[in-house]
């Protein structure tokens, strides 16, 4: 399986949960996907909660969401910063309106809450933000990992392998759709 024509945005800000950012990035890159780290500033060095650094490829305003196939939102404390940035929320809204896969883990669902896309939908998160999801109109699922439509979610770092299996399946559906939409020669 290869995803050489798949482009994914991975949101980033300081105090991201290291595993929740890097594991999905490496996993998708192993399949050949292009994964861009996108933050408030382009070419900026951000630091994870445990000190692992990562440099953004682009700023939120640099990217055109229509050119991307999926979005990953890590947990940690970064989502509390990301959720305050309107251009980041617009990326979430545009990708969701196009039914493209949106993965969130742990506190990452805070970004989806602030984007206003959760009313009537089901997902999971770290239990500490359960009330935030419910107040945003979502049904919080007490599951380690969960998928409903284009939303893929998980609770904590130990859930990442199963979460990524669901995310890979969602990206494969995007790839299959792209292949069926290509004109035959």
XYZ file of C-alpha atoms in Angstrom:
185
model
C 0.000 0.000 0.000
C 1.420 3.370 -0.936
C 0.063 6.863 -0.557
C 2.472 8.836 -2.737
C -0.237 11.238 -3.898
C -1.800 11.723 -0.465
C -1.135 15.019 1.348
C -1.796 15.374 5.057
C -1.692 18.356 7.404
C -0.369 17.706 10.914
C -1.134 20.656 13.203
C 1.644 21.737 15.547
C 2.240 24.170 18.390
C 4.368 24.190 21.512
C 3.693 21.520 24.118
C 2.284 18.983 21.672
C 2.262 15.450 23.036
C 5.411 14.061 21.410
C 4.125 10.572 20.581
C 0.774 11.872 19.350
C 2.512 14.083 16.814
C 5.425 11.948 15.658
C 3.912 8.449 15.560
C 1.190 9.436 13.034
C 3.655 11.490 10.975
C 6.128 8.621 10.680
C 3.388 6.062 10.084
C 1.897 8.009 7.188
C 5.319 8.843 5.749
C 6.168 5.116 5.825
C 3.270 4.659 3.393
C 4.640 7.426 1.171
C 2.202 10.182 2.147
C 3.373 13.774 2.194
C 2.840 15.094 5.719
C 3.308 18.802 6.346
C 3.678 20.165 9.867
C 1.521 23.297 9.939
C 1.569 25.833 12.761
C 0.965 29.487 13.450
C 4.392 30.314 11.973
C 6.212 28.831 9.007
C 9.666 27.282 9.540
C 9.323 27.716 13.301
C 10.837 25.388 15.898
C 8.193 24.037 18.280
C 8.853 21.833 21.312
C 6.829 18.907 22.583
C 5.819 18.355 26.206
C 8.779 16.025 26.595
C 11.224 18.266 24.747
C 11.212 16.669 21.301
C 11.529 19.473 18.734
C 9.711 19.806 15.432
C 9.909 22.536 12.808
C 6.786 23.617 10.962
C 6.796 23.411 7.173
C 4.089 26.027 6.716
C 1.874 28.444 8.599
C -1.899 28.001 8.620
C -2.312 30.861 6.160
C 0.234 29.278 3.784
C -1.822 26.161 3.081
C -4.798 25.642 0.816
C -6.969 22.977 2.506
C -8.434 21.971 -0.873
C -5.024 20.564 -1.823
C -4.903 18.222 1.197
C -6.526 14.854 1.807
C -6.544 14.608 5.611
C -5.731 16.331 8.897
C -4.101 15.125 12.121
C -4.473 17.004 15.407
C -2.174 15.880 18.239
C -2.937 16.216 21.902
C -0.908 17.682 24.700
C -1.399 21.354 25.490
C -0.914 22.480 21.874
C -4.637 22.146 21.023
C -5.504 24.797 23.602
C -3.335 27.204 21.601
C -4.391 26.006 18.151
C -8.106 26.342 18.948
C -7.682 30.124 19.298
C -6.353 30.603 15.758
C -9.123 31.292 13.241
C -7.092 30.223 10.201
C -6.492 26.806 11.806
C -10.200 26.448 12.572
C -11.031 27.338 8.966
C -8.791 24.502 7.781
C -10.718 22.101 10.022
C -14.062 23.387 8.735
C -13.036 23.129 5.084
C -11.649 19.611 5.396
C -14.704 18.495 7.352
C -17.080 20.014 4.779
C -15.252 17.932 2.161
C -15.625 14.826 4.368
C -11.864 14.327 4.448
C -10.388 12.320 7.350
C -9.735 14.303 10.516
C -7.815 12.518 13.239
C -7.682 13.817 16.806
C -6.180 12.252 19.866
C -6.353 13.161 23.542
C -6.895 16.946 23.871
C -6.795 17.352 20.070
C -10.597 17.264 20.025
C -10.565 20.751 21.590
C -9.672 22.085 18.139
C -12.735 20.360 16.666
C -14.911 21.810 19.446
C -13.731 25.338 18.616
C -14.203 24.722 14.890
C -17.878 24.044 15.627
C -18.070 20.747 13.705
C -19.169 18.336 16.450
C -22.909 18.895 16.873
C -24.699 15.562 16.519
C -21.499 13.604 15.998
C -19.755 10.907 18.011
C -16.087 10.717 19.001
C -13.761 10.003 21.874
C -11.037 11.978 23.620
C -9.164 11.984 26.862
C -11.897 11.798 29.553
C -10.793 15.167 30.964
C -12.431 17.035 28.054
C -15.530 14.841 27.827
C -17.760 17.675 29.072
C -16.342 20.050 26.440
C -17.325 17.641 23.673
C -20.793 17.084 25.150
C -21.316 20.848 25.519
C -20.339 21.219 21.851
C -23.202 18.868 20.937
C -21.191 15.675 20.456
C -21.822 12.281 21.960
C -18.673 11.313 23.844
C -17.772 7.660 23.360
C -15.951 5.968 26.221
C -13.764 4.018 23.797
C -9.996 3.950 23.424
C -10.363 4.691 19.719
C -13.401 5.448 17.601
C -14.356 6.276 14.040
C -17.548 7.787 12.737
C -17.472 8.901 9.133
C -14.484 11.143 8.555
C -13.745 11.675 12.276
C -11.149 9.351 13.779
C -10.372 9.810 17.466
C -8.481 8.233 20.344
C -7.964 8.836 24.046
C -4.253 8.459 24.888
C -0.812 7.490 23.510
C -1.280 3.738 24.203
C -4.263 3.871 21.801
C -2.206 5.182 18.874
C -1.671 1.836 17.061
C -5.415 1.111 16.858
C -6.179 4.785 16.128
C -3.713 4.788 13.263
C -5.263 1.618 11.823
C -8.590 3.482 11.623
C -6.884 6.578 10.179
C -5.051 4.506 7.550
C -8.380 2.913 6.539
C -9.945 6.365 6.135
C -7.001 7.579 4.029
C -7.238 4.429 1.892
C -10.859 5.349 1.164
C -9.679 8.788 0.009
C -7.062 7.165 -2.208
C -9.611 4.726 -3.673
C -11.982 7.616 -4.394
C -9.194 9.549 -6.141
C -8.426 6.504 -8.301
C -12.060 6.086 -9.373
C -12.320 9.786 -10.224
C -9.287 9.730 -12.532
C -10.183 9.646 -16.218
C -9.318 6.365 -17.890
C -6.792 6.427 -20.708
